[in-house]
């Protein structure tokens, strides 16, 4: 989730110093005795801006006016950028949709915006098609925000989420780089019913046959989504692997979890 060591392009403070501050060099050979005269010259005869550092070449004059102001602004901007660091949001707790991590391994249709469920219930059970990208099994699919399964759970982004009811599941093939540490992350909520009760669905997350997450999503009184992040894992080669999220329905009743914004971070 590198910086250049050279001056930024277009920086007024980084322009070449004025040639007026640099002593001109004679175009012809040095006349006899000129070197001696320069060596015996009083330091006060030198330009004030040409004080040497460590016996090196004369330093360029310090910037003044607009150049000095530009350098000060650039320094303050760099200091603010370095202090903020663009830090990522912490894992766990209630998450704002804007804090969802980005990743080059974000699966297609990760927010389940396709297809648009129709009908009174606002559900698309086990939808198929190229735009869907996921394979839904048993009682899983996509729910509209104002439909029967998601109307009491505020969707974190967009207007649709996936639902995993009882022992349903969703799956997609992903490509990963060998030797790199990954984790699967997504937003999840227990379905909030009209009478105020909350489901208790349990989920398992796998890469191929490997179990990387086994949990019961936290229940929230207002139905908000929380972030789940799996155990870290690596893969030994670049072969495509099946990412799956599976309902376990441990209570053997009617339980539904809602899922959104799946990413593979690494």
PDB file of N, CA and C in Angstrom, residues 1 86-103 156-157 185-187 227 229 261 263 265:
ATOM      1  N   UNK A   1       1.169  -1.190   0.000  1.00  0.00           N
ATOM      2  CA  UNK A   1       0.000   0.000   0.000  1.00  0.00           C
ATOM      3  C   UNK A   1       1.303   1.325   0.000  1.00  0.00           C
ATOM      4  N   UNK A  86      -0.707   9.281   4.809  1.00  0.00           N
ATOM      5  CA  UNK A  86      -1.771   8.561   4.109  1.00  0.00           C
ATOM      6  C   UNK A  86      -2.135   7.255   4.773  1.00  0.00           C
ATOM      7  N   UNK A  87      -2.135   7.202   6.095  1.00  0.00           N
ATOM      8  CA  UNK A  87      -2.329   5.957   6.816  1.00  0.00           C
ATOM      9  C   UNK A  87      -3.657   5.299   6.504  1.00  0.00           C
ATOM     10  N   UNK A  88      -3.668   3.964   6.551  1.00  0.00           N
ATOM     11  CA  UNK A  88      -4.882   3.211   6.285  1.00  0.00           C
ATOM     12  C   UNK A  88      -5.733   3.127   7.538  1.00  0.00           C
ATOM     13  N   UNK A  89      -7.023   2.889   7.357  1.00  0.00           N
ATOM     14  CA  UNK A  89      -7.922   2.757   8.486  1.00  0.00           C
ATOM     15  C   UNK A  89      -7.627   1.473   9.236  1.00  0.00           C
ATOM     16  N   UNK A  90      -7.874   1.468  10.544  1.00  0.00           N
ATOM     17  CA  UNK A  90      -7.617   0.287  11.334  1.00  0.00           C
ATOM     18  C   UNK A  90      -8.615  -0.821  11.039  1.00  0.00           C
ATOM     19  N   UNK A  91      -8.224  -2.040  11.386  1.00  0.00           N
ATOM     20  CA  UNK A  91      -9.076  -3.198  11.150  1.00  0.00           C
ATOM     21  C   UNK A  91     -10.009  -3.368  12.341  1.00  0.00           C
ATOM     22  N   UNK A  92     -11.257  -3.708  12.084  1.00  0.00           N
ATOM     23  CA  UNK A  92     -12.215  -3.970  13.143  1.00  0.00           C
ATOM     24  C   UNK A  92     -13.101  -2.766  13.416  1.00  0.00           C
ATOM     25  N   UNK A  93     -14.250  -3.021  14.031  1.00  0.00           N
ATOM     26  CA  UNK A  93     -15.157  -1.941  14.372  1.00  0.00           C
ATOM     27  C   UNK A  93     -16.006  -1.513  13.193  1.00  0.00           C
ATOM     28  N   UNK A  94     -16.856  -0.527  13.439  1.00  0.00           N
ATOM     29  CA  UNK A  94     -17.718  -0.020  12.385  1.00  0.00           C
ATOM     30  C   UNK A  94     -16.874   0.787  11.416  1.00  0.00           C
ATOM     31  N   UNK A  95     -17.057   0.570  10.136  1.00  0.00           N
ATOM     32  CA  UNK A  95     -16.198   1.142   9.092  1.00  0.00           C
ATOM     33  C   UNK A  95     -17.002   2.058   8.193  1.00  0.00           C
ATOM     34  N   UNK A  96     -16.379   3.170   7.815  1.00  0.00           N
ATOM     35  CA  UNK A  96     -16.964   4.029   6.798  1.00  0.00           C
ATOM     36  C   UNK A  96     -16.613   3.467   5.433  1.00  0.00           C
ATOM     37  N   UNK A  97     -17.530   3.549   4.494  1.00  0.00           N
ATOM     38  CA  UNK A  97     -17.285   2.967   3.176  1.00  0.00           C
ATOM     39  C   UNK A  97     -16.077   3.576   2.502  1.00  0.00           C
ATOM     40  N   UNK A  98     -15.779   4.839   2.765  1.00  0.00           N
ATOM     41  CA  UNK A  98     -14.655   5.501   2.109  1.00  0.00           C
ATOM     42  C   UNK A  98     -13.316   4.968   2.578  1.00  0.00           C
ATOM     43  N   UNK A  99     -13.276   4.217   3.690  1.00  0.00           N
ATOM     44  CA  UNK A  99     -12.020   3.691   4.206  1.00  0.00           C
ATOM     45  C   UNK A  99     -11.680   2.323   3.662  1.00  0.00           C
ATOM     46  N   UNK A 100     -12.478   1.817   2.754  1.00  0.00           N
ATOM     47  CA  UNK A 100     -12.215   0.494   2.199  1.00  0.00           C
ATOM     48  C   UNK A 100     -10.889   0.483   1.474  1.00  0.00           C
ATOM     49  N   UNK A 101     -10.006  -0.464   1.781  1.00  0.00           N
ATOM     50  CA  UNK A 101      -8.695  -0.461   1.144  1.00  0.00           C
ATOM     51  C   UNK A 101      -8.769  -0.799  -0.329  1.00  0.00           C
ATOM     52  N   UNK A 102      -7.910  -0.177  -1.089  1.00  0.00           N
ATOM     53  CA  UNK A 102      -7.817  -0.475  -2.513  1.00  0.00           C
ATOM     54  C   UNK A 102      -6.763  -1.544  -2.734  1.00  0.00           C
ATOM     55  N   UNK A 103      -6.899  -2.303  -3.788  1.00  0.00           N
ATOM     56  CA  UNK A 103      -5.947  -3.367  -4.070  1.00  0.00           C
ATOM     57  C   UNK A 103      -6.005  -3.734  -5.531  1.00  0.00           C
ATOM     58  N   UNK A 156     -23.138   0.026   2.756  1.00  0.00           N
ATOM     59  CA  UNK A 156     -21.967   0.902   2.923  1.00  0.00           C
ATOM     60  C   UNK A 156     -21.605   1.683   1.674  1.00  0.00           C
ATOM     61  N   UNK A 157     -21.931   1.145   0.492  1.00  0.00           N
ATOM     62  CA  UNK A 157     -21.635   1.850  -0.770  1.00  0.00           C
ATOM     63  C   UNK A 157     -22.534   1.267  -1.844  1.00  0.00           C
ATOM     64  N   UNK A 185     -10.369  -9.266   2.816  1.00  0.00           N
ATOM     65  CA  UNK A 185     -11.062  -8.302   3.668  1.00  0.00           C
ATOM     66  C   UNK A 185     -12.398  -7.934   3.030  1.00  0.00           C
ATOM     67  N   UNK A 186     -13.427  -7.788   3.858  1.00  0.00           N
ATOM     68  CA  UNK A 186     -14.730  -7.351   3.344  1.00  0.00           C
ATOM     69  C   UNK A 186     -15.579  -6.785   4.469  1.00  0.00           C
ATOM     70  N   UNK A 187     -16.637  -6.079   4.078  1.00  0.00           N
ATOM     71  CA  UNK A 187     -17.610  -5.564   5.030  1.00  0.00           C
ATOM     72  C   UNK A 187     -18.733  -6.580   5.174  1.00  0.00           C
ATOM     73  N   UNK A 227     -15.940  -4.499   9.506  1.00  0.00           N
ATOM     74  CA  UNK A 227     -14.934  -5.088   8.633  1.00  0.00           C
ATOM     75  C   UNK A 227     -14.393  -6.394   9.195  1.00  0.00           C
ATOM     76  N   UNK A 229     -11.249  -9.141   8.448  1.00  0.00           N
ATOM     77  CA  UNK A 229      -9.995  -9.388   7.737  1.00  0.00           C
ATOM     78  C   UNK A 229      -9.516 -10.784   8.102  1.00  0.00           C
ATOM     79  N   UNK A 261     -18.096  -5.191  -0.723  1.00  0.00           N
ATOM     80  CA  UNK A 261     -16.760  -4.655  -0.945  1.00  0.00           C
ATOM     81  C   UNK A 261     -15.642  -5.627  -0.558  1.00  0.00           C
ATOM     82  N   UNK A 263     -12.131  -7.335  -1.005  1.00  0.00           N
ATOM     83  CA  UNK A 263     -10.826  -7.063  -1.596  1.00  0.00           C
ATOM     84  C   UNK A 263      -9.821  -8.091  -1.084  1.00  0.00           C
ATOM     85  N   UNK A 265      -6.097  -7.938  -0.091  1.00  0.00           N
ATOM     86  CA  UNK A 265      -5.028  -6.974   0.175  1.00  0.00           C
ATOM     87  C   UNK A 265      -3.695  -7.689   0.287  1.00  0.00           C
TER      88      UNK A 265
END
